[in-house]
Coordinates of C-alpha atoms and ligand atoms in Angstrom, one line a residue:
M1 CA 0.0 0.0 0.0
S2 CA 1.5 3.4 -0.9
A3 CA 1.8 6.0 1.8
S4 CA -0.7 8.3 0.0
S5 CA -3.4 5.7 -0.1
L6 CA -3.3 5.4 3.7
L7 CA -5.2 8.8 3.9
P8 CA -8.7 9.7 2.6
A9 CA -8.7 12.2 -0.3
D10 CA -10.0 15.0 2.0
L11 CA -6.8 14.8 4.1
Q12 CA -3.8 16.0 2.3
L13 CA -0.3 15.3 3.7
F14 CA 2.4 17.7 2.8
Q15 CA 5.4 15.5 3.7
R16 CA 8.2 17.9 4.4
G17 CA 11.8 17.3 5.4
W18 CA 13.5 17.6 8.7
L19 CA 13.7 21.4 9.1
S20 CA 10.0 21.7 8.4
S21 CA 7.6 19.3 10.0
N22 CA 4.8 17.6 8.0
N23 CA 1.6 19.5 7.5
V24 CA -1.9 18.0 7.2
L25 CA -4.5 19.9 5.2
C26 CA -8.0 18.9 6.1
L27 CA -10.2 19.8 3.1
G28 CA -13.9 20.6 3.4
E29 CA -16.2 23.6 3.8
Q30 CA -13.9 24.9 6.6
P31 CA -10.4 23.9 5.6
A32 CA -7.9 23.4 8.4
L33 CA -4.1 23.1 8.4
I34 CA -2.3 21.2 11.2
D35 CA 1.3 22.3 11.7
T36 CA 3.0 24.9 9.5
G37 CA 6.7 24.0 9.1
H38 CA 9.7 26.1 9.7
D39 CA 10.1 29.9 9.2
K40 CA 12.6 29.3 6.4
H41 CA 10.0 27.5 4.4
A42 CA 7.0 29.7 5.2
E43 CA 6.5 31.0 1.7
L44 CA 6.5 27.4 0.3
T45 CA 4.0 26.3 3.0
L46 CA 1.7 29.2 2.0
H47 CA 2.1 28.2 -1.7
L48 CA 1.2 24.6 -1.0
V49 CA -1.9 25.6 0.9
Q50 CA -3.0 28.2 -1.7
T51 CA -2.5 25.7 -4.5
A52 CA -4.5 23.0 -2.7
L53 CA -7.3 25.4 -1.8
L54 CA -7.5 27.1 -5.2
G55 CA -11.2 27.8 -6.2
G56 CA -12.5 26.6 -2.8
P57 CA -13.2 28.2 0.6
P58 CA -10.2 29.9 2.2
L59 CA -8.3 28.5 5.1
H60 CA -10.5 28.5 8.2
T61 CA -8.3 27.1 11.0
V62 CA -4.6 26.7 11.7
A63 CA -3.9 24.1 14.5
H64 CA -0.6 23.0 16.0
T65 CA 0.5 19.8 17.6
H66 CA 3.1 21.9 19.5
L67 CA 5.1 25.0 19.2
H68 CA 8.6 23.8 18.3
S69 CA 10.1 26.0 15.6
D70 CA 9.6 23.3 12.9
H71 CA 5.9 23.1 13.6
C72 CA 4.7 26.7 13.7
G73 CA 7.2 28.7 11.6
G74 CA 4.7 29.3 8.8
T75 CA 1.8 30.4 11.0
A76 CA 2.5 34.2 11.0
L77 CA 2.6 34.3 7.2
L78 CA -0.6 32.1 6.9
Q79 CA -2.4 34.5 9.3
Q80 CA -1.4 37.4 7.0
A81 CA -2.6 35.6 3.9
Y82 CA -5.8 34.4 5.6
P83 CA -6.8 37.1 8.1
G84 CA -10.0 35.3 8.9
A85 CA -8.2 32.1 10.0
H86 CA -8.7 30.9 13.5
T87 CA -5.4 29.7 15.2
L88 CA -5.4 27.0 17.8
V89 CA -2.6 25.9 20.2
A90 CA -2.5 23.4 23.0
A91 CA -4.3 24.8 26.1
S92 CA -1.1 24.6 28.1
S93 CA 0.6 26.9 25.6
W94 CA -2.1 29.6 25.6
T95 CA -0.5 32.1 28.0
T96 CA 2.9 31.4 26.6
V97 CA 2.0 32.2 23.1
Q98 CA -0.2 35.2 23.9
H99 CA 2.7 36.8 25.7
W100 CA 5.3 35.3 23.3
D101 CA 7.1 34.3 26.5
L102 CA 10.6 33.4 25.1
Q103 CA 11.6 31.7 28.4
R104 CA 8.8 29.2 28.0
L105 CA 8.8 28.9 24.2
S106 CA 11.7 26.7 23.2
Y107 CA 13.5 29.2 20.9
V108 CA 15.9 30.8 23.4
L109 CA 16.7 27.4 24.9
T110 CA 17.6 25.9 21.5
G111 CA 19.0 29.0 19.7
Q112 CA 16.1 28.7 17.2
H113 CA 13.7 31.3 15.9
C114 CA 10.0 31.6 14.9
R115 CA 7.9 34.5 13.6
R116 CA 5.6 35.7 16.3
F117 CA 1.9 34.9 15.9
A118 CA -1.2 35.1 18.2
A119 CA -3.7 32.3 19.0
H120 CA -7.5 32.5 19.0
G121 CA -8.4 29.3 20.7
V122 CA -7.1 26.2 22.4
L123 CA -6.9 22.4 21.9
Q124 CA -7.9 21.1 25.3
P125 CA -6.8 17.5 26.0
G126 CA -9.9 15.4 26.5
S127 CA -12.0 17.5 24.2
V128 CA -13.0 17.0 20.5
V129 CA -12.2 19.5 17.8
R130 CA -13.7 19.8 14.3
L131 CA -11.0 20.2 11.6
G132 CA -12.1 19.8 8.0
N133 CA -14.7 17.0 7.7
Y134 CA -13.6 15.2 10.9
D135 CA -14.0 15.3 14.6
W136 CA -10.6 14.8 16.3
E137 CA -9.9 13.8 19.9
V138 CA -7.3 15.9 21.5
H139 CA -4.7 13.9 23.6
A140 CA -2.0 15.2 25.8
T141 CA 1.6 13.9 25.4
A142 CA 4.8 14.0 27.4
G143 CA 8.5 13.2 26.9
H144 CA 9.3 15.2 23.7
D145 CA 7.2 18.2 24.9
S146 CA 4.7 18.2 27.7
D147 CA 2.8 21.0 26.0
A148 CA 2.3 18.9 22.8
V149 CA -1.0 17.3 21.8
M150 CA -1.9 14.5 19.4
L151 CA -5.0 14.4 17.3
F152 CA -6.9 11.1 16.9
E153 CA -9.8 10.5 14.5
P154 CA -11.6 7.4 15.9
R155 CA -13.6 6.4 12.8
L156 CA -10.6 6.4 10.5
R157 CA -8.4 5.3 13.4
L158 CA -5.9 7.9 12.3
L159 CA -3.4 9.5 14.6
L160 CA -1.6 12.8 13.9
A161 CA 1.2 12.1 16.3
G162 CA 3.4 15.2 15.9
D163 CA 6.8 14.3 17.4
A164 CA 5.3 11.8 19.9
L165 CA 5.8 8.9 17.5
W166 CA 8.0 8.6 14.4
Q167 CA 8.4 5.4 12.4
S168 CA 12.0 4.6 12.9
Q169 CA 13.6 7.2 15.2
L170 CA 12.9 8.8 18.5
S171 CA 12.5 12.6 18.8
I172 CA 14.6 14.4 21.4
V173 CA 13.3 13.8 24.9
F174 CA 13.3 17.5 25.9
D175 CA 11.5 16.7 29.2
E176 CA 14.8 15.1 30.4
L177 CA 16.4 18.6 30.5
P178 CA 17.2 19.6 34.1
R179 CA 15.0 22.8 33.8
F180 CA 11.9 20.7 33.5
D181 CA 12.6 18.5 36.5
R182 CA 10.6 15.6 35.1
D183 CA 11.2 12.0 34.2
G184 CA 11.1 12.5 30.5
F185 CA 11.6 8.9 29.6
A186 CA 8.7 7.8 31.8
G187 CA 6.6 10.5 30.2
F188 CA 7.4 9.3 26.7
E189 CA 6.6 5.7 27.7
A190 CA 3.2 6.8 29.0
T191 CA 2.6 8.6 25.7
L192 CA 3.5 5.4 23.8
A193 CA 1.1 3.4 26.1
Q194 CA -1.6 5.9 25.3
I195 CA -1.0 5.5 21.6
E196 CA -1.2 1.8 22.0
R197 CA -4.6 2.1 23.8
L198 CA -5.9 4.2 20.9
Q199 CA -5.0 1.4 18.4
P200 CA -4.4 3.6 15.4
Q201 CA -4.4 2.0 12.0
V202 CA -2.5 4.8 10.5
V203 CA 0.0 7.3 12.0
V204 CA 1.0 10.6 10.4
P205 CA 4.3 11.5 12.2
G206 CA 5.7 15.0 12.5
H207 CA 8.5 14.0 10.1
G208 CA 8.6 11.2 7.5
A209 CA 5.9 9.3 5.6
A210 CA 2.5 8.2 7.0
F211 CA 2.6 4.6 8.1
G212 CA 0.1 1.9 9.0
E213 CA 0.7 -0.9 6.5
G214 CA -0.3 -4.4 7.5
E215 CA -3.5 -3.5 9.4
G216 CA -1.6 -1.3 11.8
A217 CA 1.4 -3.7 12.1
A218 CA 3.7 -0.8 11.1
V219 CA 2.3 1.2 14.1
T220 CA 3.0 -1.6 16.5
A221 CA 6.5 -1.9 15.1
A222 CA 7.1 1.8 15.5
I223 CA 6.0 1.8 19.1
A224 CA 8.3 -1.2 19.8
S225 CA 11.2 0.5 18.2
A226 CA 10.6 3.8 20.2
R227 CA 10.4 1.8 23.5
K228 CA 13.7 0.1 22.7
R229 CA 15.3 3.4 22.1
I230 CA 13.9 4.9 25.3
A231 CA 15.2 1.8 27.2
L232 CA 18.7 2.4 25.7
F233 CA 18.6 6.1 26.5
R234 CA 17.4 5.4 30.1
A235 CA 20.4 3.0 30.6
Q236 CA 22.8 5.4 29.0
P237 CA 21.5 9.0 29.4
E238 CA 24.8 10.3 27.9
Q239 CA 23.8 8.7 24.6
H240 CA 20.5 10.6 24.6
A241 CA 22.4 13.8 25.3
R242 CA 24.8 13.2 22.4
Y243 CA 21.9 12.4 20.1
G244 CA 20.1 15.5 21.1
A245 CA 23.2 17.7 20.6
K246 CA 23.9 16.2 17.2
A247 CA 20.3 16.7 16.0
L248 CA 20.1 20.3 17.2
I249 CA 23.4 21.2 15.5
K250 CA 22.3 19.6 12.3
Y251 CA 19.0 21.4 12.5
H252 CA 20.6 24.7 13.0
L253 CA 22.9 24.2 10.0
L254 CA 20.0 23.1 7.8
D255 CA 18.5 26.5 8.7
V256 CA 21.5 28.7 8.1
E257 CA 23.2 26.4 5.6
H258 CA 26.7 27.8 6.5
M259 CA 28.2 30.4 8.8
T260 CA 31.6 31.4 10.1
L261 CA 33.0 29.1 12.8
E262 CA 33.3 32.2 15.1
A263 CA 29.6 32.9 14.7
F264 CA 28.7 29.2 15.1
H265 CA 30.6 29.0 18.4
Q266 CA 28.9 32.1 19.6
W267 CA 25.5 30.5 18.7
L268 CA 26.5 27.2 20.5
A269 CA 27.5 29.2 23.6
G270 CA 24.3 31.2 23.5
A271 CA 21.9 28.2 23.4
P272 CA 21.5 26.8 27.0
V273 CA 20.2 23.5 25.7
F274 CA 23.8 22.2 25.1
A275 CA 24.9 22.8 28.7
E276 CA 21.7 21.2 29.9
L277 CA 22.1 18.1 27.7
H278 CA 25.8 17.9 28.9
A279 CA 24.6 17.8 32.5
A280 CA 23.5 14.2 31.8
L281 CA 27.1 13.2 31.5
R282 CA 27.8 14.0 35.2
G283 CA 31.3 15.2 34.6
G284 CA 34.3 13.5 33.0
I285 CA 34.6 15.8 30.0
S286 CA 34.1 19.6 29.7
L287 CA 31.2 21.0 27.7
E288 CA 33.6 22.5 25.2
A289 CA 35.5 19.2 24.7
W290 CA 32.3 17.2 24.4
L291 CA 30.9 19.5 21.8
E292 CA 34.1 19.5 19.8
D293 CA 34.0 15.7 19.9
I294 CA 30.4 15.8 18.6
L295 CA 31.4 18.2 15.8
D296 CA 34.3 15.8 14.8
E297 CA 31.8 12.9 14.7
L298 CA 29.3 14.9 12.5
E299 CA 32.2 15.8 10.2
R300 CA 33.5 12.3 10.0
K301 CA 30.0 11.1 9.0
D302 CA 29.8 13.9 6.4
A303 CA 26.7 15.4 8.1
I304 CA 28.5 18.8 8.3
W305 CA 31.7 20.3 7.0
R306 CA 34.3 22.7 8.3
R307 CA 36.8 24.5 6.2
D308 CA 38.4 28.0 5.7
G309 CA 36.9 29.3 9.0
E310 CA 33.4 28.2 8.0
I311 CA 31.0 25.5 9.0
G312 CA 28.0 24.2 7.0
D313 CA 25.4 21.6 6.4
S314 CA 26.3 18.7 4.2
P315 CA 23.1 17.6 2.5
T316 CA 24.5 14.1 1.7
V317 CA 23.8 12.8 5.2
S318 CA 20.2 13.4 6.4
R319 CA 19.2 13.9 10.0
Q320 CA 17.8 10.3 10.0
R321 CA 21.3 8.9 10.1
L322 CA 22.7 10.8 13.0
Ligands
LIG401 ZN1 9.0 18.9 18.3

């Protein structure tokens, strides 16, 4: 079964890359878009939506699984293009987004950026929201982001998982950072158990193709693989820290493409997430030496390059292979 045939014709998946999350366009009398990609690709996101809605009603709703910069970077531009559109965020993010509280949004922490937008309503876990032609259950998640929600359509048994479940990788467990003072691995496991209870036939992840082949067997396999990865990270938290740092560095270089090494090291020093990930090592190697070792590994794997005082992204190695 091809990935596109997993979804009904009135749900259009814009499968994006790693810097931009996937977007799901729910067609109907009141079209809705779920997640809007990265700021760098905002014009392309708008173009995809405008093309798909050509000749029909305008965009009615913009909803978000969560507010990481790869999931809501196109929202401000969509609001400009569709001034009547109603923007929804997870209920726990309402105050944060209305005040654009940079300490609570993840952008200062990670050294990322996102164009400011305002919300008009909330996605309340435990409630149902009408998006396009379907009624979606809103479910809370934890582990990757405790302010993230998943959307589940029970008749289609279709889950829009955001970054709570990918097919063959685990997203960064941000809840493990010391600032949150939570058991992020336990939170992630609870979210996987919740997905298991929902018994989705098809999952649209935040990144990568939709999956659900074999009457949902692909979903069972993805959950098993995520659990294995969490168990490994729980046993070796330094491996999770290293994976997180590699993914965040690659993500930044996908955004800027290249920059001077001097500016890059200023960026590294200015993003508190790296020191917070490094805390999982509990000593042994300094933050600077640890990051240098990680940059060496990324360069060896040809995921990044450094030469003539510059550093840049190497498109030959995707984020999936970090
Ligand atoms: Zn995320």
